[in-house]
XYZ file of C-alpha atoms in Angstrom:
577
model
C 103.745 83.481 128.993
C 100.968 81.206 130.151
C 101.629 78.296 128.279
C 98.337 76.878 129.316
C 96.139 79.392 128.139
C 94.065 77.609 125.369
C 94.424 81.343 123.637
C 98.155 80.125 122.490
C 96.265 77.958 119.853
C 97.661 77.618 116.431
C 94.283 78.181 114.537
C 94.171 81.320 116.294
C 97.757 82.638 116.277
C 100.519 81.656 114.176
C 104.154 80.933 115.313
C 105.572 83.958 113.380
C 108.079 87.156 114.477
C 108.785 90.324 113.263
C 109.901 91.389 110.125
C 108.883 87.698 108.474
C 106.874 86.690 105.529
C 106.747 82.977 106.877
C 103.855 81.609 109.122
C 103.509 78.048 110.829
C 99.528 77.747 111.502
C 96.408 75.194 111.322
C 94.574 75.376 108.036
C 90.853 74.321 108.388
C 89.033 74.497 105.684
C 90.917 76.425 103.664
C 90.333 74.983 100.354
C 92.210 74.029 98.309
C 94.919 72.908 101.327
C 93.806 70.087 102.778
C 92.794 70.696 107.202
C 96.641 70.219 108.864
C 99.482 72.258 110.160
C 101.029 74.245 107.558
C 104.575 76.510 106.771
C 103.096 79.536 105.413
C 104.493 82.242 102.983
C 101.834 84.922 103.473
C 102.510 87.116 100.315
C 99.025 86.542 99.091
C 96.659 88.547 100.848
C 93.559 86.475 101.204
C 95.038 83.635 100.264
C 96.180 80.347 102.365
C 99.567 80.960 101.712
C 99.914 77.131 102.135
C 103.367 75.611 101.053
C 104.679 72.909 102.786
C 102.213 70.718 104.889
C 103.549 68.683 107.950
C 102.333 65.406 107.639
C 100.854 63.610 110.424
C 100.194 66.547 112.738
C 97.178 68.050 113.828
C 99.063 71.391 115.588
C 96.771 70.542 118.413
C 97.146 71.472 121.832
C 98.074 68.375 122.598
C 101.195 68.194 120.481
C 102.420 71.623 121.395
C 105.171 71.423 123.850
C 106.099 75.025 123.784
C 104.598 77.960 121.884
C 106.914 80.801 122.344
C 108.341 84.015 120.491
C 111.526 82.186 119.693
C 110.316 78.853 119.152
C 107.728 76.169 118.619
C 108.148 72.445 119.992
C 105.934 69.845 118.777
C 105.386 66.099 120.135
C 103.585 63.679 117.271
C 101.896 61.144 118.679
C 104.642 58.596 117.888
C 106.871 60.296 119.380
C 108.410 62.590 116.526
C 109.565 65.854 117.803
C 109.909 68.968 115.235
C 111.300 72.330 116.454
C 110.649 75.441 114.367
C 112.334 78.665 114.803
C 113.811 81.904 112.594
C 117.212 82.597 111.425
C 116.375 85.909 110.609
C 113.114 87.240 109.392
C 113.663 85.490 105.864
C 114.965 81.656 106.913
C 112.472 79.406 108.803
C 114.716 76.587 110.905
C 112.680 72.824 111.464
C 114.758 70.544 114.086
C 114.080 66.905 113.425
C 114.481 64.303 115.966
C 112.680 60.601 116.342
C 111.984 59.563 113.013
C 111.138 60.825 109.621
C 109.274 64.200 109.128
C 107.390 64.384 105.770
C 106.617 67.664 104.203
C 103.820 67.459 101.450
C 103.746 70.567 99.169
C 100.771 72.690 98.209
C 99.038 73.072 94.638
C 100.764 76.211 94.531
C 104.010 75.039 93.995
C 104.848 74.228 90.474
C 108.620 73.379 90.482
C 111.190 71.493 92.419
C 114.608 71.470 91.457
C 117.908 69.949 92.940
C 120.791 72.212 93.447
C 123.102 69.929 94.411
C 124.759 69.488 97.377
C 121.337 67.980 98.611
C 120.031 71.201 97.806
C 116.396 72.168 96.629
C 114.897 74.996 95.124
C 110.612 74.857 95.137
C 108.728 78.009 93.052
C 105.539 79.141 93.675
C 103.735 81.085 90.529
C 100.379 82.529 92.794
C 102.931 83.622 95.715
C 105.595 84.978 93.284
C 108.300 83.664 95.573
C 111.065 80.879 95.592
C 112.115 78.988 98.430
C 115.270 77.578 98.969
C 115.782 74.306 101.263
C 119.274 73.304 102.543
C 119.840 70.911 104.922
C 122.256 71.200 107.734
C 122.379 68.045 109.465
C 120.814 64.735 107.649
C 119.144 64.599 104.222
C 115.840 65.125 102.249
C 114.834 62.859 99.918
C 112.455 64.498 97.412
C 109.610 63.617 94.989
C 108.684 65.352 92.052
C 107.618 64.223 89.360
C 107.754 66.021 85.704
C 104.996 66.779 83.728
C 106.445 68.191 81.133
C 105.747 71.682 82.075
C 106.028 71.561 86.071
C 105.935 69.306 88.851
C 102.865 67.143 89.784
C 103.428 67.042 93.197
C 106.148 67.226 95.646
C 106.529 65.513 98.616
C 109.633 66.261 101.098
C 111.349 64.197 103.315
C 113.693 65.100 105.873
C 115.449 61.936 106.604
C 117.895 62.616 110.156
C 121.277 61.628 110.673
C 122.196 58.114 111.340
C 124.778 59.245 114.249
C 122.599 61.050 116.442
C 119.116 60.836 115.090
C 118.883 64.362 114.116
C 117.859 66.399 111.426
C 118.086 70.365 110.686
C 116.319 72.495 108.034
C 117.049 75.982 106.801
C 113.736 76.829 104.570
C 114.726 80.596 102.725
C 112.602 82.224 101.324
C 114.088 84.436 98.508
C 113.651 86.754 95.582
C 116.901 85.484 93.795
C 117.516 82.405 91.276
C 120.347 81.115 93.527
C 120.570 80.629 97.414
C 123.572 82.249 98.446
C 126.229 80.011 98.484
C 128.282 81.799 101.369
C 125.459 82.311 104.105
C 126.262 81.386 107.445
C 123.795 79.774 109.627
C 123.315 80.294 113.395
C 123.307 77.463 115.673
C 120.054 76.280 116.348
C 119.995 77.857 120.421
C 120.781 80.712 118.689
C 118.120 81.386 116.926
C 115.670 80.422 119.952
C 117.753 83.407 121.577
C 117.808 85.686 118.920
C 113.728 85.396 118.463
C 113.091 85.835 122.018
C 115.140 88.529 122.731
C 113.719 90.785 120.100
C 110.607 89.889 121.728
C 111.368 90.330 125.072
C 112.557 94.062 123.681
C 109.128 95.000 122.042
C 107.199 93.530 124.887
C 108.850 95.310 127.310
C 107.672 98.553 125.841
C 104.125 97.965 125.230
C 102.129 99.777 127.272
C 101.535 98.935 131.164
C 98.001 97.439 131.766
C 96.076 96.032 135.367
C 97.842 92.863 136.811
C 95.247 90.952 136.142
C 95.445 91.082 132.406
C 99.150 90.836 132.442
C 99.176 87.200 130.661
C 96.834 88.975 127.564
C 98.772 91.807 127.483
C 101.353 89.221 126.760
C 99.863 87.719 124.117
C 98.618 91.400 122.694
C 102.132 91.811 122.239
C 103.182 88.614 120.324
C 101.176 89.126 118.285
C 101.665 92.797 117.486
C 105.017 91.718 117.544
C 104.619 88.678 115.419
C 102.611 90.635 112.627
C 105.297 93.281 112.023
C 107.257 92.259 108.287
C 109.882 94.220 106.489
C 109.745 96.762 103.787
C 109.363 95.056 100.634
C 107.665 95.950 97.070
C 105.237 98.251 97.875
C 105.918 98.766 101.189
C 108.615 101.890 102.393
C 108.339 101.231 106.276
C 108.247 98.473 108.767
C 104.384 97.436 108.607
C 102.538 95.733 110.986
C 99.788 93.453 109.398
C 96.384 93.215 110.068
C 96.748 89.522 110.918
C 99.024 86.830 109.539
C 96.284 84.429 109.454
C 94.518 85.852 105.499
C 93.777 89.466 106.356
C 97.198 89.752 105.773
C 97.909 93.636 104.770
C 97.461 96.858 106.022
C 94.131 98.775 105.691
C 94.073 102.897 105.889
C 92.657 103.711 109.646
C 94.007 100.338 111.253
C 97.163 101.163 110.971
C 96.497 104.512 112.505
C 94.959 102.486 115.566
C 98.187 100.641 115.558
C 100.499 103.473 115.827
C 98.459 105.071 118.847
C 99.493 101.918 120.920
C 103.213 102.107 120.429
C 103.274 105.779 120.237
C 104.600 106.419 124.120
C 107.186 103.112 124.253
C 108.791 102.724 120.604
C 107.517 106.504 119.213
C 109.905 105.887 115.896
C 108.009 102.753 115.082
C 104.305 104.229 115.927
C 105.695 107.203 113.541
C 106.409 104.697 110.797
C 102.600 102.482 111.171
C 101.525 105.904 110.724
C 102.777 106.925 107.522
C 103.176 103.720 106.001
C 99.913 104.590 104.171
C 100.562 107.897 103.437
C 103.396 106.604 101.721
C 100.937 105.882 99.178
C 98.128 108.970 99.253
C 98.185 109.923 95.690
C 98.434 113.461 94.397
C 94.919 114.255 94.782
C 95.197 113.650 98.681
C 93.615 109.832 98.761
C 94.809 106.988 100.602
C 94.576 103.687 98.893
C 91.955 101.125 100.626
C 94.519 98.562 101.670
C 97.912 97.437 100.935
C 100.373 94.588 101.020
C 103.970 93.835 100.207
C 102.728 93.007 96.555
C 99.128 94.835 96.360
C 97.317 98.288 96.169
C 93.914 98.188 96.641
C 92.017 101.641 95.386
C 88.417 100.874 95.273
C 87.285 102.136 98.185
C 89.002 104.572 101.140
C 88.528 104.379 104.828
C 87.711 106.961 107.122
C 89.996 110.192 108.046
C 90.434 109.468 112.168
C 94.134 110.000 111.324
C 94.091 113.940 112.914
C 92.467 112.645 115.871
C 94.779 109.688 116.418
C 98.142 112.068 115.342
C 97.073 114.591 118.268
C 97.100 111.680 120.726
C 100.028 110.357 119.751
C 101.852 113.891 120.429
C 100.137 113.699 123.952
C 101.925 110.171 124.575
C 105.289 110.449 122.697
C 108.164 111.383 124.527
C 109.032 115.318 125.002
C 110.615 116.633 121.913
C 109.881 113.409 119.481
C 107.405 115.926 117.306
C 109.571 118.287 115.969
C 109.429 120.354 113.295
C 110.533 118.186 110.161
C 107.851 115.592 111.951
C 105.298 118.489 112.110
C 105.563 120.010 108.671
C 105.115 116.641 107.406
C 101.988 115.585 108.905
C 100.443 118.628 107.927
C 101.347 118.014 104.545
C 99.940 114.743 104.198
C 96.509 115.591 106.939
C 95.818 118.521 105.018
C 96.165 116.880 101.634
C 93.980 113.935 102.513
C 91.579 116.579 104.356
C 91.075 118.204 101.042
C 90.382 115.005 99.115
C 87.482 114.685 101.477
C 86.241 118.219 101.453
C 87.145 118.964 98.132
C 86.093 115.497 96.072
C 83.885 113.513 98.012
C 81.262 116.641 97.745
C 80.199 115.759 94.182
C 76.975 117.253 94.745
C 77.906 120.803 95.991
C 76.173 120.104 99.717
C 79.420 121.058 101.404
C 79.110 117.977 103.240
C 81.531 115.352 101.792
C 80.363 111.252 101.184
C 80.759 107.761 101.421
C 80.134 106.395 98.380
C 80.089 102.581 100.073
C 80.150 101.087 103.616
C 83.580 100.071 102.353
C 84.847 103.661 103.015
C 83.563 104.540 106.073
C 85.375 101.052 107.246
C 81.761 99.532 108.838
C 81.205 97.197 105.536
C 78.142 96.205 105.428
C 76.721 98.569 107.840
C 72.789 98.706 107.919
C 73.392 102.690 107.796
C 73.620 102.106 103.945
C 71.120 99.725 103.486
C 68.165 102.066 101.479
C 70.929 104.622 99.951
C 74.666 105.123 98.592
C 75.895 107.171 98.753
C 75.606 109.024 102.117
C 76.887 111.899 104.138
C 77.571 109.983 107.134
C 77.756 111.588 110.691
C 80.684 109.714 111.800
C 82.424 111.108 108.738
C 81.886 114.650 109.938
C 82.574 114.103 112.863
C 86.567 112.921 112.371
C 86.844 115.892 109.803
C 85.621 118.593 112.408
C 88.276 117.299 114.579
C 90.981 116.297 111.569
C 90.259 120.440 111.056
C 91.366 121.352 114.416
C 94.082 119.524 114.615
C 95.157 120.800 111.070
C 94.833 124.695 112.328
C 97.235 123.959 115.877
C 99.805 122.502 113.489
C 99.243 125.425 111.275
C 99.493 127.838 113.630
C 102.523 125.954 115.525
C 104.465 126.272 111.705
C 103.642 129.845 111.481
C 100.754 129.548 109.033
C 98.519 132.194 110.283
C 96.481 132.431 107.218
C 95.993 128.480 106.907
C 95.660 128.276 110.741
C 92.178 130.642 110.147
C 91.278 128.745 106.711
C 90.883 125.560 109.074
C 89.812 127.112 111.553
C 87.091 128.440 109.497
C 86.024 124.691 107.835
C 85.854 123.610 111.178
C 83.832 125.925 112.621
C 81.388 125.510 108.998
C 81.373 121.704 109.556
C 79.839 121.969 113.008
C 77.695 124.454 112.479
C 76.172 122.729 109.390
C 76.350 118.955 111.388
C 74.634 120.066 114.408
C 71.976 122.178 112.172
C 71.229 119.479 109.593
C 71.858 116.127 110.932
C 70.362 115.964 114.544
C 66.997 114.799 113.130
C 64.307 113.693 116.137
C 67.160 113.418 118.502
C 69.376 111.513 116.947
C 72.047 112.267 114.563
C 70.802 111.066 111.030
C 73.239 109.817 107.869
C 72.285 111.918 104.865
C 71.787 111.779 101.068
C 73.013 113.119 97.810
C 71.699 116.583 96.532
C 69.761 118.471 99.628
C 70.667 117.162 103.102
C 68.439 115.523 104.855
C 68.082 112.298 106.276
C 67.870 109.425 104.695
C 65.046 106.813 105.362
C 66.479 104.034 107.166
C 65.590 100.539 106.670
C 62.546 99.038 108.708
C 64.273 98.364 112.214
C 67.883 99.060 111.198
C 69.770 100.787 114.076
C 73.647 100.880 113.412
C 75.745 102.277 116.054
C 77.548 104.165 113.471
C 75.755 107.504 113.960
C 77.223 107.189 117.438
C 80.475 107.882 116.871
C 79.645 111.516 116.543
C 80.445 111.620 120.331
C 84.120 111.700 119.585
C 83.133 115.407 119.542
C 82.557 115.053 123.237
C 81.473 118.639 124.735
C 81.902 120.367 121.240
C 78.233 119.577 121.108
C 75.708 121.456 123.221
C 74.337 119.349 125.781
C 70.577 118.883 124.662
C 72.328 117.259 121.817
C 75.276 115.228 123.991
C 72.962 113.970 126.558
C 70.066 112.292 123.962
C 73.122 110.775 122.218
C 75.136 109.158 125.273
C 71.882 107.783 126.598
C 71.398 106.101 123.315
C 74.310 104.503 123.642
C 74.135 102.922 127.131
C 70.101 102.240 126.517
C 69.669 98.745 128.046
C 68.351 96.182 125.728
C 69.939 98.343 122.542
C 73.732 98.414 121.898
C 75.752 97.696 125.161
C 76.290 93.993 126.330
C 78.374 92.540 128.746
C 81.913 92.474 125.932
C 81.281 96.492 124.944
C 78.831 98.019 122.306
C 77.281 95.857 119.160
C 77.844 97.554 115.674
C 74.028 96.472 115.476
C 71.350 96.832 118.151
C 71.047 93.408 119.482
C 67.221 94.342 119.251
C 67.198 95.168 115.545
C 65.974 92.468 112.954
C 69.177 93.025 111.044
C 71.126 91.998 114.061
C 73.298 89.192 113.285
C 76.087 87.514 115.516
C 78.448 86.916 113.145
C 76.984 89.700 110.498
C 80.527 91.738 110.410
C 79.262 94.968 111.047
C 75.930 93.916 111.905
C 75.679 92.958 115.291
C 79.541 92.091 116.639
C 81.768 94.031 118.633
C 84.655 96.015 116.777
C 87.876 97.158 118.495
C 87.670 100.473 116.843
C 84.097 101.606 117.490
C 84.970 100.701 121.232
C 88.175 102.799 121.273
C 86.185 105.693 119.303
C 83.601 105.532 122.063
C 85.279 105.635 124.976
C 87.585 108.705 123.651
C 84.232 110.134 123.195
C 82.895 109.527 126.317
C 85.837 111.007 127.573
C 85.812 114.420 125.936
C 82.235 114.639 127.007
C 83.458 114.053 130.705
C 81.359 111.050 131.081
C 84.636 109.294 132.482
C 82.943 106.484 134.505
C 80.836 105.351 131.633
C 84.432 105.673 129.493
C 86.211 103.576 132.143
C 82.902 101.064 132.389
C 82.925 100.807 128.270
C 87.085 99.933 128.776
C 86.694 97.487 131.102
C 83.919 95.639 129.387
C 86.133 95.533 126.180
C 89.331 94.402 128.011
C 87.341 91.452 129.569
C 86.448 90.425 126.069
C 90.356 90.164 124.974
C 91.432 88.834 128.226
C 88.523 85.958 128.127
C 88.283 85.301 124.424
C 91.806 86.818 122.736
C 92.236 89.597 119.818
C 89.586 88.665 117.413
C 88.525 90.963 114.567
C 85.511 91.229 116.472
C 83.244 89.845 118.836
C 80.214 87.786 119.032
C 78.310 91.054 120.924
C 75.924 88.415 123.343
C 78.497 85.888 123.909
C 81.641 87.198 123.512
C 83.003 84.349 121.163
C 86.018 85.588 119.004
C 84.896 86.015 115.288
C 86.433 85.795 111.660
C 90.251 86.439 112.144
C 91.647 85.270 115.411
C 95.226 87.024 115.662
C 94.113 90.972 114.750
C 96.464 93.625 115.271
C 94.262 96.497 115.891
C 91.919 94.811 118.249
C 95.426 93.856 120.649
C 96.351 97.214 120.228
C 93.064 99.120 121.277
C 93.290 96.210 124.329
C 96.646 97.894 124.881
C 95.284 101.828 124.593
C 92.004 100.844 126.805
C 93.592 98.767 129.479
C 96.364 101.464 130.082
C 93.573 103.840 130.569
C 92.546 101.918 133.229
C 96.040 101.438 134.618
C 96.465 104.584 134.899
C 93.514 105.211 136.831
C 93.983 102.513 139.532
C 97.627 103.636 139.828
């Protein structure tokens, strides 16, 4: 790790590790926790998940002493030193020494009770979780007072031992009434060991990337790594979060971004980010939106890359991973949530399925939808045509002859009809309800949305490939020195923090330079790589990117954006070895 990389930085990226619902972090602005350094449960998706506030630290740079998989060190300023670490996913560990440490609780929790044995038990209503807090070594004194109905406040404080100035912590969260009265606790090098070593075990099957973004590639992997939790409530698999700063859940084509990087070094676990949403597709073939350990969201979808990404995970698994009880059931779930698209998001008999809100095509507030909802958008098309080919090979590989040529046969319809109704004054058009056509755009607006039609790559003729790769690289337009804006940095709509208005998004970038790719313009793919890779290596794995300066934007820790580092760099690894 390089410890003095000021991308280690606690606003950015929590102290976390896998399979945990805990998070240590700074809190800025986060109302209504008051700006400090925080324990975390992160069961709330948007939420704080603010519960126990460390008072008198910043979690500046300037007290962290190490920031590492298996533990955090921090130095107060008079000279207090806390240790956190895991005892398994579920038990947080604090290590006390130099003085008192006082831990000031959150509106959210509404009850502290004594256990005995110096025992404490704290609820919290909005996270649906209690937490359990045994001491080991020294004592807490707590203060609660009763309302009547709940506590007013409580304030925690972990008082050390008198014979050797130390105190030790065991903070459990739990589902039960009662902590379990016959756990056994590690020793505290232990669990520095036991963190690290599971670390050291994911890391060292990420994928290989240049030497010179060896120290990012680190920290892509913590906090991949980091974000994974375990399979609770609603969730059947191991899940990797978005983040474990607020967008903490898992949305319906991240994930599938997620798998593709950990689909050649830990194939079982890249098979399980896969499915973890298809878990959930519901008998009509539709994937929720979004979901957490405690939430389904269902209002909107996201778009159906998930036959493109499957096909290059078979070409990076090992030999023999995809077999045929793997096989038979991605085709059932691809060619259930290929119908869904084909066969209800065509409400107005086109043939040509919709988006019915930026939402579902994953690009927001994209300027593409600005004068109409809902569209037929290209980029939609475009994963379909190649979801459909991907559906007929496994059809054909099952012995499906007759579904094979029913794919087979969509496909060939979708491309025929994209090509023939979209490419509108050499460009490829989103289009409206009832007839196709194109829709208006707004006055200026020019999304790069249409542009991921190119993951079709030579599929298209050339008079219709080479108009739409030189709109891409068009100086002035989309491409920066960080990769491609969402928005043309010339458009009036262009914003540089406008979400899907202007920054740079891990997934257009990956989209794009698999594009590129298939249309054999390698050295533009490779260019487009290397411009993105800078970006994480410079300014870490951001949701997106400021497009001009390169600034990290919105959430700081993102899964998909290390991952796509991971995918993009390798590409380039590959290359130079």
């Amino acid at each position: 790790m390089d410890k003095k990389s000021e991308l280690w930085d606690l606003a950015a990226i929590p102290f976390s590790r896998r399979g945990s619902y805990w998070a240590v972090s700074i809190l800025e602005g986060r109302k209504p926790a008051r700006d400090g350094l925080w324990l975390r449960c992160i069961r709330q998706l948007f939420g704080s998940g603010a519960l126990l506030r460390l008072e008198g630290f910043e979690g500046s740079s300037k007290e962290v002493l190490r920031f590492e998989p298996g533990v955090l060190e921090l130095l107060r300023a008079d000279g207090l030193q806390v240790g956190i670490s895991f005892d398994g996913p579920d038990c947080l560990r604090l290590r006390i020494r130099g003085g008192l440490l006082r831990l000031e609780a959150s509106d959210a929790v509404i009850l502290a009770m004594g256990l005995g044995n110096g025992k404490w038990r704290l609820a919290s209503q909005s996270m649906n979780t209690l937490f359990h807090l045994v001491p080991l070594r020294g004592k807490l004194v707590v203060e609660a007072p009763w309302t009547g109905k709940e506590t007013s406040s409580v304030s925690v404080v972990c008082q050390p031992d008198r014979l050797d100035g130390e105190m030790e912590l065991a903070l459990i969260e739990s589902a039960c009434r009662e902590p379990c009265s016959d756990r056994e606790f590690q020793r505290w090098e232990q669990c520095v060991e036991q963190g690290e070593r599971d670390f050291r075990g994911f890391a060292g099957k990420q994928l290989p990337v240049p030497d010179e973004w060896a120290n990012a590639a680190h920290l892509a992997a913590y906090v991949n790594w980091s974000c994974l939790v375990r399979p609770t409530g609603r969730l059947q698999r191991e899940a990797m979060y978005m983040s474990k700063n607020w967008m903490t859940a898992v949305w319906s084509w991240d994930h599938a971004v997620n798998a593709l990087a950990l689909a050649r070094g830990l194939p079982d676990m890249a098979w399980d980010q896969f499915m973890v949403m298809f878990d959930l597709q519901d008998e009509g073939g539709c994937l929720p939106d979004a979901v957490s350990d405690r939430d389904l969201y269902v209002c909107h979808v996201k778009p159906p890359i998930h036959g493109w990404i499957l096909e290059r995970m078979m070409q990076e698994a090992p030999e023999g991973f995809y077999d045929g009880k793997r096989l038979r059931e991605a085709y059932r779930v691809l060619a259930a949530q290929t119908g869904f698209w084909l066969e209800q998001r065509d409400p107005f008999g086109t043939g040509f399925p919709v988006y019915w809100h930026g939402n579902d095509s994953g690009w927001d507030n994209t300027t593409a939808m600005l004068t109409q909802s809902p569209i037929v958008g290209t980029d939609l098309l475009a994963y379909l045509i190649r979801q459909l080919e991907v559906l007929a090979g496994l059809a054909r590989d099952l012995g499906l002859s007759q579904e094979a040529e029913k794919w087979q046969g969509e496909r060939d319809r979708l491309l025929r009809g994209f090509q023939q109704t979209f490419w509108v004054d050499g460009r490829f058009a989103p289009a409206g309800t009832g007839v196709p056509g194109s829709v208006a755009p707004a006055a200026g607006a020019d999304s790069l949305l249409p542009y991921m039609s190119v993951l079709l790559g030579t599929r298209l003729p050339e008079e219709i490939l080479r108009p739409l790769v030189d709109g891409l690289m068009q100086p002035g337009r989309f491409l920066t020195d960080w990769g491609l804006a969402s928005e043309s940095v010339a458009s009036p709509h262009y914003e540089s923090d406008g979400y899907w208005r202007g920054p740079i998004w891990a997934p257009a970038m990956l989209i794009v330079v698999e594009g590129l790719d298939a249309a054999g313009r390698v050295d533009l793919a490779d260019d487009l790589a290397a411009h993105f890779c800078r970006a994480c290596a410079k300014h870490g794995f951001a949701e997106n990117y400021d497009a001009v300066s390169g600034r990290g934007l919105r959430d700081l820790g993102y899964t998909w954006t290390a991952s796509t580092f991971f995918v993009l760099a390798n590409r380039l690894c590959r290359k130079s070895g």
